[in-house]
Coordinates of C-alpha atoms in Angstrom, one line a residue:
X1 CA 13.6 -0.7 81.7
X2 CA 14.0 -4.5 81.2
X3 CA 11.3 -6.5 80.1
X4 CA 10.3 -9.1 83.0
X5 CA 10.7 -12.5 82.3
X6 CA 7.4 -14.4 82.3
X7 CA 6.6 -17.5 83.7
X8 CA 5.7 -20.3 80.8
X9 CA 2.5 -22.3 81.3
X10 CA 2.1 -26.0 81.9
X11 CA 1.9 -28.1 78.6
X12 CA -1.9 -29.1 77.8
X13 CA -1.8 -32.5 78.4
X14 CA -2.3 -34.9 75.3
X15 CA -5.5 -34.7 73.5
X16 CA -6.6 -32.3 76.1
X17 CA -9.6 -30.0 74.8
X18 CA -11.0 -26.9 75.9
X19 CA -13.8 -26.8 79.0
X20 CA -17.5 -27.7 77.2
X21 CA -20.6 -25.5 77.7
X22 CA -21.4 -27.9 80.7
X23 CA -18.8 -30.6 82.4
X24 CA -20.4 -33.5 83.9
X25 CA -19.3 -35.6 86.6
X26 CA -20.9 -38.9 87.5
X27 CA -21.0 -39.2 91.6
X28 CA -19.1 -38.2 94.8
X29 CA -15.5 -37.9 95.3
X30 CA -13.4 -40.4 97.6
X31 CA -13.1 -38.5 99.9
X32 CA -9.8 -39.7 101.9
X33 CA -7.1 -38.1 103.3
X34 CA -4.1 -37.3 101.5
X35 CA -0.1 -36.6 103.0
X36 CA 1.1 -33.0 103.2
X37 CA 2.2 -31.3 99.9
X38 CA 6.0 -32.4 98.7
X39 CA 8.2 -29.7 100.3
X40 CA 5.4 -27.5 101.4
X41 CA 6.6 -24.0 102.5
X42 CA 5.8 -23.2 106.1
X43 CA 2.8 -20.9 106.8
X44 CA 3.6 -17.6 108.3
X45 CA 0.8 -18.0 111.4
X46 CA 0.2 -20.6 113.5
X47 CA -3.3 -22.0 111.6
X48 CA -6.4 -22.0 114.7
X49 CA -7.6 -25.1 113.2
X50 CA -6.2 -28.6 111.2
X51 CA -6.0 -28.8 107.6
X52 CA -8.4 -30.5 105.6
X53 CA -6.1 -33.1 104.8
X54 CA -6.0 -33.9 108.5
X55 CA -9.7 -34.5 109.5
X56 CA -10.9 -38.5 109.5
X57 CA -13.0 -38.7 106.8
X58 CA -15.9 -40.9 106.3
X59 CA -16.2 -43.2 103.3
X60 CA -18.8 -42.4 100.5
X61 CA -18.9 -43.9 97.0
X62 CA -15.5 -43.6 94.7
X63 CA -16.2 -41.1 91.6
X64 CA -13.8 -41.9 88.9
X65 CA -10.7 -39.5 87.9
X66 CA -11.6 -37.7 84.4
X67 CA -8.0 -35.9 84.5
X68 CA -5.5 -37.1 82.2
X69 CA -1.3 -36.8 82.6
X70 CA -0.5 -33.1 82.6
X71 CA 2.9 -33.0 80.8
X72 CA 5.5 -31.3 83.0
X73 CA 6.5 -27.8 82.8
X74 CA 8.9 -26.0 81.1
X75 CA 11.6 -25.0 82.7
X76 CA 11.4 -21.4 83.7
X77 CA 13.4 -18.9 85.3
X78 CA 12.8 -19.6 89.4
X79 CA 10.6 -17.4 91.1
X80 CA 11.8 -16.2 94.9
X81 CA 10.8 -18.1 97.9
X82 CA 8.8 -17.0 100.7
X83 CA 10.1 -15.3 103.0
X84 CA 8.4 -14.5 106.9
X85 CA 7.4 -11.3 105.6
X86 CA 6.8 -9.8 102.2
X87 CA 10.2 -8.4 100.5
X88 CA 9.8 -4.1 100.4
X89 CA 8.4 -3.1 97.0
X90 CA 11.1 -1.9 94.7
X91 CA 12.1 1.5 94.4
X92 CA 10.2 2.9 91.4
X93 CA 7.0 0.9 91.4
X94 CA 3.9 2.7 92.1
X95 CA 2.3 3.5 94.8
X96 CA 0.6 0.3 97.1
X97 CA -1.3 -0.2 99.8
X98 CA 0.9 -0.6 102.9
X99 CA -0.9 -4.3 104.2
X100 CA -0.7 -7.5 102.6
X101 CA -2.1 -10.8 102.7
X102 CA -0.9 -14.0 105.0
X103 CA 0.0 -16.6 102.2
X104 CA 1.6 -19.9 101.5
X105 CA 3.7 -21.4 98.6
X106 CA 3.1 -25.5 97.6
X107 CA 4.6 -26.7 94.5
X108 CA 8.3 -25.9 92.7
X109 CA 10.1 -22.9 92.6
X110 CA 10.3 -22.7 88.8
X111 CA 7.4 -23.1 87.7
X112 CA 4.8 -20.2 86.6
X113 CA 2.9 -19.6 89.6
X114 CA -1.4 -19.5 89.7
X115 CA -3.0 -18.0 93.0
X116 CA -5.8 -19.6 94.8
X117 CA -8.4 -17.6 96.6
X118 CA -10.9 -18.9 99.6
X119 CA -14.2 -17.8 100.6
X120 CA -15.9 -16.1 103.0
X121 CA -15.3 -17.5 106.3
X122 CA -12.8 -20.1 105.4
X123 CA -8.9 -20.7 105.4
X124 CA -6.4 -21.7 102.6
X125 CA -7.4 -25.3 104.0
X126 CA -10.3 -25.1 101.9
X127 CA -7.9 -25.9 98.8
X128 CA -6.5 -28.6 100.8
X129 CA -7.4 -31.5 98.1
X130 CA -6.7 -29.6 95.0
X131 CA -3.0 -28.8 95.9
X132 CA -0.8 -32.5 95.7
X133 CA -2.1 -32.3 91.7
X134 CA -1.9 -28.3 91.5
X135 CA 1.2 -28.1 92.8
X136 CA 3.3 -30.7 90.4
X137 CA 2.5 -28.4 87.6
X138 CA 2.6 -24.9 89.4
X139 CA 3.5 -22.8 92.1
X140 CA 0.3 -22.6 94.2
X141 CA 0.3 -19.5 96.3
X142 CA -2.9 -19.8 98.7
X143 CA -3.6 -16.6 100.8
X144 CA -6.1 -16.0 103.9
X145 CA -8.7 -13.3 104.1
X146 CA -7.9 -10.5 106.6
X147 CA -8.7 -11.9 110.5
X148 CA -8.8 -15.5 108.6
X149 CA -6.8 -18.4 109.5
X150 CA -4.8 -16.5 112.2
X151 CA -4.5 -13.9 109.9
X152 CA -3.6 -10.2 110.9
X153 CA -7.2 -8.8 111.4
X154 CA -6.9 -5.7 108.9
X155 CA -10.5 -5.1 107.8
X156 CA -10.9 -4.8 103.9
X157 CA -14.4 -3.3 103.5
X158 CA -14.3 -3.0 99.7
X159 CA -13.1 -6.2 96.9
X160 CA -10.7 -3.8 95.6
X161 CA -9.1 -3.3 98.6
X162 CA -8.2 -7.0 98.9
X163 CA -7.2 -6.9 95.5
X164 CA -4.7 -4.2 96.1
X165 CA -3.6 -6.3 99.4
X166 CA -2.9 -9.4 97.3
X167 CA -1.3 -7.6 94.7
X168 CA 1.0 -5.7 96.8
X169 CA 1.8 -9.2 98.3
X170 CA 2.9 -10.6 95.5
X171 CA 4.9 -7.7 94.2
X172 CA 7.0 -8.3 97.5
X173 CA 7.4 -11.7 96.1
X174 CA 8.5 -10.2 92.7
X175 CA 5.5 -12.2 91.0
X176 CA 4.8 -10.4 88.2
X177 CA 1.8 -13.0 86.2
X178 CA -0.3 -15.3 87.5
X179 CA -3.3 -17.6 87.3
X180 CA -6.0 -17.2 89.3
X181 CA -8.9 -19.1 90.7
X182 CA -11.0 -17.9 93.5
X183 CA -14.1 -19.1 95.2
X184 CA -17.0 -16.8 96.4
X185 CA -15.3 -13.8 97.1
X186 CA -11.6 -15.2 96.2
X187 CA -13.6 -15.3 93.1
X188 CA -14.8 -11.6 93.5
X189 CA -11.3 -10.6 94.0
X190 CA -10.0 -12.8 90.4
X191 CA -12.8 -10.6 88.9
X192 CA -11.7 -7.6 90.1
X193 CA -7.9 -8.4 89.3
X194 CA -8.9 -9.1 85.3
X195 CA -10.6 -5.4 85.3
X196 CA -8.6 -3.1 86.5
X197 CA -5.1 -5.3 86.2
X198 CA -5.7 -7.9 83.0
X199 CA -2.4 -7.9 82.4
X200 CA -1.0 -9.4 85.2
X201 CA -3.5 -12.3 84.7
X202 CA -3.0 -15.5 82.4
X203 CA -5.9 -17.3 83.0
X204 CA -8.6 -17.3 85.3
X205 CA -11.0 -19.5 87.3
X206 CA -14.2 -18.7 89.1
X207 CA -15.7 -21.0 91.6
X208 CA -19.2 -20.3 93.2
X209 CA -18.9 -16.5 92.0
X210 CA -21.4 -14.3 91.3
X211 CA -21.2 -10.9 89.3
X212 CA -23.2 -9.5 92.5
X213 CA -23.6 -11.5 95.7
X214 CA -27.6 -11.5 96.3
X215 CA -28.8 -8.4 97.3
X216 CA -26.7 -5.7 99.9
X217 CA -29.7 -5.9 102.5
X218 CA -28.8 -9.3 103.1
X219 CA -24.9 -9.0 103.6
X220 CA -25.9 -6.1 105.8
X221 CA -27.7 -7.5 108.0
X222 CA -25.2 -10.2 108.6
X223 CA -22.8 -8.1 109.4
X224 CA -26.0 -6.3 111.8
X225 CA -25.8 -9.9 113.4
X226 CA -22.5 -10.6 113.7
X227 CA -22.0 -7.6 115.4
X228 CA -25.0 -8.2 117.6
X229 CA -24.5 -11.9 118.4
X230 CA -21.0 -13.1 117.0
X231 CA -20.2 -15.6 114.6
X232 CA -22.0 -18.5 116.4
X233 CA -25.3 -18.0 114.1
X234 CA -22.7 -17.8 110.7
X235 CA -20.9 -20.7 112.1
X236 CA -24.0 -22.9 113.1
X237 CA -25.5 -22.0 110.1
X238 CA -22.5 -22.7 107.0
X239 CA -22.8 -26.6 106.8
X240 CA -26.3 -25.8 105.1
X241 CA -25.0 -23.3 103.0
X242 CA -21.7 -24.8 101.6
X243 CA -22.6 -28.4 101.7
X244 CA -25.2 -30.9 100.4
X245 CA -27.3 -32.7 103.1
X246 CA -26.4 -35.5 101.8
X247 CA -22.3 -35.1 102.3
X248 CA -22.9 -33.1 105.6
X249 CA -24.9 -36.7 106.9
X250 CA -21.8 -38.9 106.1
X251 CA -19.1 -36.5 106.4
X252 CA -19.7 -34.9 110.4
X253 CA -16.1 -34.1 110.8
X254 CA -15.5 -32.2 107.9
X255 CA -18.7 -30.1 108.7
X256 CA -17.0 -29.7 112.0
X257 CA -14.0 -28.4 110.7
X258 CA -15.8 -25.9 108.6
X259 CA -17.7 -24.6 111.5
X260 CA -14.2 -24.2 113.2
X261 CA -12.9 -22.0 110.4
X262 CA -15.7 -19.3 110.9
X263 CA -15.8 -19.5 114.7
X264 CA -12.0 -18.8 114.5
X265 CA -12.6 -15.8 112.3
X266 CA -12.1 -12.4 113.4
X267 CA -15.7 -10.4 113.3
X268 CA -14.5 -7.3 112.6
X269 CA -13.0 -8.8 109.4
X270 CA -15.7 -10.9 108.7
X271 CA -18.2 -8.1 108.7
X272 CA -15.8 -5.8 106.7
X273 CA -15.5 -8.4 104.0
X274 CA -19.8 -8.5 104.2
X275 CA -19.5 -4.9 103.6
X276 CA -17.3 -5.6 100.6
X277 CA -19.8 -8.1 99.0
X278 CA -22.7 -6.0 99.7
X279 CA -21.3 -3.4 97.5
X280 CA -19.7 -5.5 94.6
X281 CA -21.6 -5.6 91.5
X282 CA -19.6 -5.9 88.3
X283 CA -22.8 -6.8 86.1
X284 CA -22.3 -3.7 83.8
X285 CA -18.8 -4.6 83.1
X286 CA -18.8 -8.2 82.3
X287 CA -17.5 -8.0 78.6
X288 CA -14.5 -6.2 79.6
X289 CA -13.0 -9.3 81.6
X290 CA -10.6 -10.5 78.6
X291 CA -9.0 -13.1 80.2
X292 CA -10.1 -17.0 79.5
X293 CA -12.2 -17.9 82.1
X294 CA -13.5 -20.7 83.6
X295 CA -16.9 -20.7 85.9
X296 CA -17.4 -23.8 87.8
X297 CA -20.4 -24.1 90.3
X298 CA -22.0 -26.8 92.0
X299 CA -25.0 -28.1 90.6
X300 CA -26.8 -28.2 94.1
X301 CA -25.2 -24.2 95.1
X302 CA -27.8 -22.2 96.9
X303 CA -25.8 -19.7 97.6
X304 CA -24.4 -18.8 94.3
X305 CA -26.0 -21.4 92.0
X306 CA -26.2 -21.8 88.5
X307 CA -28.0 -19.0 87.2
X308 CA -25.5 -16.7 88.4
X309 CA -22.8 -18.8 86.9
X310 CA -24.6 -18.5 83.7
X311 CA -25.1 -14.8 83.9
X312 CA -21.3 -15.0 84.4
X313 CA -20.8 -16.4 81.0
X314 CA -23.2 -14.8 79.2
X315 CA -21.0 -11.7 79.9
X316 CA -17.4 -12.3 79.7
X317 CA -16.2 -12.7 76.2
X318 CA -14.0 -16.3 76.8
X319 CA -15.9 -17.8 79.5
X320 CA -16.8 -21.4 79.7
X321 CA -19.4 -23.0 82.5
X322 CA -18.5 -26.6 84.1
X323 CA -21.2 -27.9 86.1
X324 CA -20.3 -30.4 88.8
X325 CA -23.1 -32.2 90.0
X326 CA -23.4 -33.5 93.7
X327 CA -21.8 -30.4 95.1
X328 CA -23.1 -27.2 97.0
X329 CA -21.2 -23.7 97.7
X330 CA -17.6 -25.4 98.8
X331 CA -17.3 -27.7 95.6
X332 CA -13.3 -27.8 96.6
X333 CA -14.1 -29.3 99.3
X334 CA -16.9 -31.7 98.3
X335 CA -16.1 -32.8 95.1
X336 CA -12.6 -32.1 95.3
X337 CA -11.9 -35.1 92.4
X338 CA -14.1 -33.5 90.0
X339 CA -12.5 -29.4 90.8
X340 CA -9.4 -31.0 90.5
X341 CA -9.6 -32.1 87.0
X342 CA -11.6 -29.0 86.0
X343 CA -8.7 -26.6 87.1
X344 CA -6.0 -28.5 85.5
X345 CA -7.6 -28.5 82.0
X346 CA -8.4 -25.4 82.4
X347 CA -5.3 -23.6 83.0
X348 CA -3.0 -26.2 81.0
X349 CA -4.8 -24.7 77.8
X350 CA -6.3 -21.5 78.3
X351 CA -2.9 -20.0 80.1
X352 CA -2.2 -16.3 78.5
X353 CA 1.5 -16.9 78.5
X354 CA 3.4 -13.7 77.6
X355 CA 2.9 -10.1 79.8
X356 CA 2.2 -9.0 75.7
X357 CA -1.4 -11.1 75.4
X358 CA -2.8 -8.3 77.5
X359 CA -1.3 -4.4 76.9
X360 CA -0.7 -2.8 80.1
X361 CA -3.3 0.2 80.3
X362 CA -1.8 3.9 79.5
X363 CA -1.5 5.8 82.3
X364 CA -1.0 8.8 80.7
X365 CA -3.4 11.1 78.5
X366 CA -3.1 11.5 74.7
X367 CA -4.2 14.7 72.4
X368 CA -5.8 13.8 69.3
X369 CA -5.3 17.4 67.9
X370 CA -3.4 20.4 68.8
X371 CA -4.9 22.9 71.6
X372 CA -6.4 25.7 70.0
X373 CA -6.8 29.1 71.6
X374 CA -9.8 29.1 73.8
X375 CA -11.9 32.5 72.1
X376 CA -15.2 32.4 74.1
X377 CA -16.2 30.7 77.3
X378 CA -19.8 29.8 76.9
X379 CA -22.4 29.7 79.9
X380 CA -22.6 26.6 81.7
X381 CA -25.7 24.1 80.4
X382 CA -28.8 23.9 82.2
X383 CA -28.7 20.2 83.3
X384 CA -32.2 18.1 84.3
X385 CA -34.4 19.6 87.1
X386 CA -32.4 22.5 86.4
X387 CA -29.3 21.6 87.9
X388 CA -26.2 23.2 86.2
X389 CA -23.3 21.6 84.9
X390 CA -21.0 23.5 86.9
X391 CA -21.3 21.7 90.3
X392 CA -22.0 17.7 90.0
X393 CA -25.5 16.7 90.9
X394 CA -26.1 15.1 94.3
X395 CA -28.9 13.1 93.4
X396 CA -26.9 9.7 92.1
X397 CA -24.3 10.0 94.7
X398 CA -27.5 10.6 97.3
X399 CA -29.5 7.8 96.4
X400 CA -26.0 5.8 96.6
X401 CA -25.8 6.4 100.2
X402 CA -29.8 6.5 100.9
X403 CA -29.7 2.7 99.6
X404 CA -26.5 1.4 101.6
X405 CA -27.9 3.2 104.8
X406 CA -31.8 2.4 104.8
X407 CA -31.4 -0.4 102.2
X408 CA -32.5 -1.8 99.2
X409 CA -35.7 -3.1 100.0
X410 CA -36.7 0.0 102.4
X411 CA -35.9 3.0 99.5
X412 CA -37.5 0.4 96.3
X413 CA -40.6 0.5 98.4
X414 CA -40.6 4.0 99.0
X415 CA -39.6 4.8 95.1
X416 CA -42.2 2.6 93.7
X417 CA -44.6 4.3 96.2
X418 CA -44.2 7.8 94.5
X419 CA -46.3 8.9 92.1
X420 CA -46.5 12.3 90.0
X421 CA -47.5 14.2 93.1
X422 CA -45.2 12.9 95.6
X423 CA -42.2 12.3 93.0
X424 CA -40.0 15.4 93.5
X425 CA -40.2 15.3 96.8
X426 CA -38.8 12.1 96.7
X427 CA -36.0 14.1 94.4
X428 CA -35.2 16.9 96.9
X429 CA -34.9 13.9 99.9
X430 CA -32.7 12.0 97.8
X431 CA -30.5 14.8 96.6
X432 CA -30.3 17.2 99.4
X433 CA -30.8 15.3 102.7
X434 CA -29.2 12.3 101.4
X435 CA -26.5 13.7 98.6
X436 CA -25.8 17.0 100.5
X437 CA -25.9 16.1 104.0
X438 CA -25.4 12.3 104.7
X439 CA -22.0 12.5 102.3
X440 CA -20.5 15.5 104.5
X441 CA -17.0 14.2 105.8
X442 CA -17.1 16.0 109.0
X443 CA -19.1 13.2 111.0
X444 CA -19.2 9.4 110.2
X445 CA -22.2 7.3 109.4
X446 CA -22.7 6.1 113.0
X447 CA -22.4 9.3 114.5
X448 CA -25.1 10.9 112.2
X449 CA -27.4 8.0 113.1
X450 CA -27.1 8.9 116.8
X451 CA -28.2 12.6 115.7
X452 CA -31.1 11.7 113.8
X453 CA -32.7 9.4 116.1
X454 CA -32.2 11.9 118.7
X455 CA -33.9 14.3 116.2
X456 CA -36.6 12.1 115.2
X457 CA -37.7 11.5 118.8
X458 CA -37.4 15.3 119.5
X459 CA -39.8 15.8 117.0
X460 CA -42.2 13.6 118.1
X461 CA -41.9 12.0 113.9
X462 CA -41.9 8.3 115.5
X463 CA -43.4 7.2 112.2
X464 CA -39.8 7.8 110.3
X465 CA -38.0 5.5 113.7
X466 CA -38.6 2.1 112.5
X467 CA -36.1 2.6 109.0
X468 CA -33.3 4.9 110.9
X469 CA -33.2 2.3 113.9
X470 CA -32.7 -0.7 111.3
X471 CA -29.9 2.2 109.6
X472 CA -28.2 2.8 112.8
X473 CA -27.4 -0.7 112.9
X474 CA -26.4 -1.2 109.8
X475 CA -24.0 2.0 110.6
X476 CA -22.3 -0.4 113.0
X477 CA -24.0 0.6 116.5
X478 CA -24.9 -2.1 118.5
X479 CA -28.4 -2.4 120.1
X480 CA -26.7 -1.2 123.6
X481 CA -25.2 2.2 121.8
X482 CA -29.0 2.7 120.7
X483 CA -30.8 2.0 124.2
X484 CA -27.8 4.6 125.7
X485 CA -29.0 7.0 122.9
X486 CA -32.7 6.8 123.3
X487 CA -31.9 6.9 127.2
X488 CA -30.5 10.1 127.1
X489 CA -33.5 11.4 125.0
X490 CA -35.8 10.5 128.0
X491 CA -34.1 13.1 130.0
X492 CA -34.3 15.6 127.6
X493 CA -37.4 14.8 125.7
X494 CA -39.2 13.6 128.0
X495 CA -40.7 10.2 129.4
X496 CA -43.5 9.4 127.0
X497 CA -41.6 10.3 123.6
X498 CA -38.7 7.3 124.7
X499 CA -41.4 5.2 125.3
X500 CA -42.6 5.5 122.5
X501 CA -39.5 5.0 120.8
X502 CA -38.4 2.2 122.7
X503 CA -41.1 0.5 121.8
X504 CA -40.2 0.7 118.4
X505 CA -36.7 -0.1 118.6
X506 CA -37.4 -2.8 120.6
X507 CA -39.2 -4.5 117.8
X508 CA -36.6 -3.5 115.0
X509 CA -33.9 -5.1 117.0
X510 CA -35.5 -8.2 117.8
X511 CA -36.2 -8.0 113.6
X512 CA -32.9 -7.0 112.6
X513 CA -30.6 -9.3 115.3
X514 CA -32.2 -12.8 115.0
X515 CA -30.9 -15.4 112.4
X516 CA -33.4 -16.3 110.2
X517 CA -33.3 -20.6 109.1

């Protein structure tokens, strides 16, 4: 097989030096429009609202430029164009998912090409002021979320998943290394790309990321209110958690744009993708990122602020923190200036340039030493508890499932609650109810929430209600699917049992269902 040409980096810039421990940035960015990208490729969707570029702008205080002239690149063998849809895989590749991602190309064909992820509720717009200086040095692909930005709405419920999407997007393009910057989850995504694929990565940039996105309660629920109420409360509610009160107060049509974005967001995607972030968490596996990295926050992010930037650091091996002050969660977008210049330092002298920096991982298993004859098979090992090591022990798998369905906050409360007495109950719960039963295949999560509140109020055991009404929701049925289901136990169970239990879920819902401040 031939060995694929890589695409060579940009040229650090004159005296350019690598990202210090903390980059500072006196004041706000100018914030004025700028034309269209030279020779932009046209997106594949119809976009529901403008680009950033496009919105009137308000004038705050002029921040000065701290990047310096990025030589140009070398001249490199051209990468294909876009096309309206994705070219078919070649024959012999392995196996990929079938959908891919809705993407753009800025910038010229031949040069080395460095992806550019948006967050959670957003568009590709979001990059808007980064790309006119991006794109004279590389070819900026910008992709949307599934149901974002017009796109196809595809739910991804898992970061992998979206990493196998943009993956098998740019295969079709025949892209085979890349830089990568991503913000929130576009940064989960470039996180996720440098574990399990470090070779196709040459340098990476993390923007508002997080190694786990607060806790899996609290995307949960939002996807509970999403579903309940629509994105109006996640639309209402984003210019306090991406910008800084004081940008929001002199900016209003930019924070009217970004409310835009989410209310044109599929909710089916959007609570897939809070589904995804509820069960990321890369903590543990940090150090085995490899590729230089580059976390950049805003100094005023509540949402993913700086000690989850430095927690970032701390872990990955080649990981450098830039700090930009006057900026919340959407730094691009508020401090675009000071991102800007970040980005192109970055990946003009930390870009991996050859496919060899990184081996490509064996996919095939080694022997260290000849098989022997097998002379004796012993007896299978007693494991803890006394569970043997010939079937796998339900216990972490049920705990697993016991956490995503009742939630963090609801099983920690009953764990810590357990004591020497109570303790192995709490065992045989988690690993038979939860571990054999809830991770059966033959019914789906929201089915088996209809079964056990119709069980619990059978029984008459209204005190366990309260946590498998907040779990039903979090299954995905809506608070009319659990009035039809407590309905139909009137009939059967009689009168003062649904009461009961309407009461109850009554409460829950009203809980569960309103958007806190």
């Amino acid at each position: 097989m031939s060995e694929t040409k890589t695409p060579q980096p940009a040229q650090p810039f004159p005296g350019a030096q690598s990202v210090p421990a903390a980059q500072q940035f006196q004041g706000p960015q100018t914030l004025e429009p700028f034309p269209g990208p030279q020779a932009a490729q046209p997106a594949h969707t119809l976009q529901p609202v403008p680009p950033l570029s496009a919105v009137q702008t308000g004038q705050v205080p002029p921040q000065p430029s701290h990047a310096q002239p990025v030589q140009p690149a070398q001249p490199v063998p051209p990468q294909p164009a876009p096309s309206a849809q994705p070219r078919p895989i070649p024959q012999g590749s392995r196996a990929l998912p079938m959908h891919t991602l809705q993407y753009r190309f800025d910038g010229p064909q031949d040069a080395p090409v460095l992806v550019i992820g948006p967050s959670l509720g957003t568009t590709w717009h979001m990059w808007d002021r980064q790309i006119p200086e991006l794109s004279q040095h590389w070819r900026v692909l910008r992709f949307d979320l599934p149901g974002h930005g017009g796109a196809p709405a595809h739910p991804a419920t898992a970061v992998g998943e979206l990493s196998d999407r943009l993956l098998a997007t740019l295969d079709g393009l025949g892209v085979q290394r890349f830089g990568y910057a991503g913000c929130s989850i576009g940064g989960a995504i470039g996180a996720d790309l440098a574990l399990r694929h470090p070779h196709r990565v040459a340098a990476l940039a993390l923007v508002a990321a997080s190694p786990r996105f607060g806790s899996a309660d609290e995307f949960r629920q939002r996807g509970v209110i999403v579903r309940t109420n629509g994105l109006e409360p996640m639309a209402r509610s984003a210019p306090d958690q991406w910008f800084t009160h004081g940008f929001a107060a002199a900016q209003p049509a930019i924070v009217e744009w970004a409310v835009q974005m989410v209310r044109t967001t599929d909710p089916g995607c959007y609570i897939a993708a809070c589904e995804a972030l509820a069960a990321f968490d890369i903590r543990p596996e940090l150090g085995r990122i490899s590729v230089p990295t580059l976390v950049l926050v805003g100094a005023e992010d509540h949402v993913t602020g700086p000690a989850e930037a430095r927690t970032l650091v701390a872990g990955i091996p080649d990981a450098r923190l830039a700090l930009v002050p006057g900026a919340s969660h959407l730094a691009p977008v508020e401090q675009p200036g000071a991102v800007t210049d970040l980005l192109l330092t970055h990946f003009s002298t930390s870009w991996q340039d050859t496919l060899a920096a990184i081996p490509v991982p064996g996919t095939g298993a080694t022997l260290s030493a000849p098989v022997l004859p097998i002379a004796e098979i012993a007896p299978a090992a007693a494991g803890p508890d006394g569970v043997t090591s010939g079937r796998p022990d339900p216990y972490d798998p049920g705990m697993k499932v016991r956490r995503e369905v009742l939630g963090d906050a609801h099983v920690d409360r009953v764990m810590a609650g357990s004591d020497d007495f109570t303790g192995e109950f709490q065992e045989l719960v988690t690993r038979y109810a939860w571990g054999e039963t809830w991770t059966r295949e033959g019914l789906d999560r929201r089915t088996r929430s209809c079964v056990t509140l119709t069980a619990l109020v059978t029984s008459g055991h209204l005190e366990g209600l309260a946590p498998h009404i907040r779990a039903a929701l979090r299954n995905g049925l809506t608070p009319a699917e659990i009035k039809e289901v407590l309905l139909q136990t009137a009939v059967y169970c009689g009168i003062p049992a649904a009461g009961a239990a309407f009461t109850i879920a009554q409460s829950v819902i009203q809980e569960e269902t309103t958007p806190r401040p």
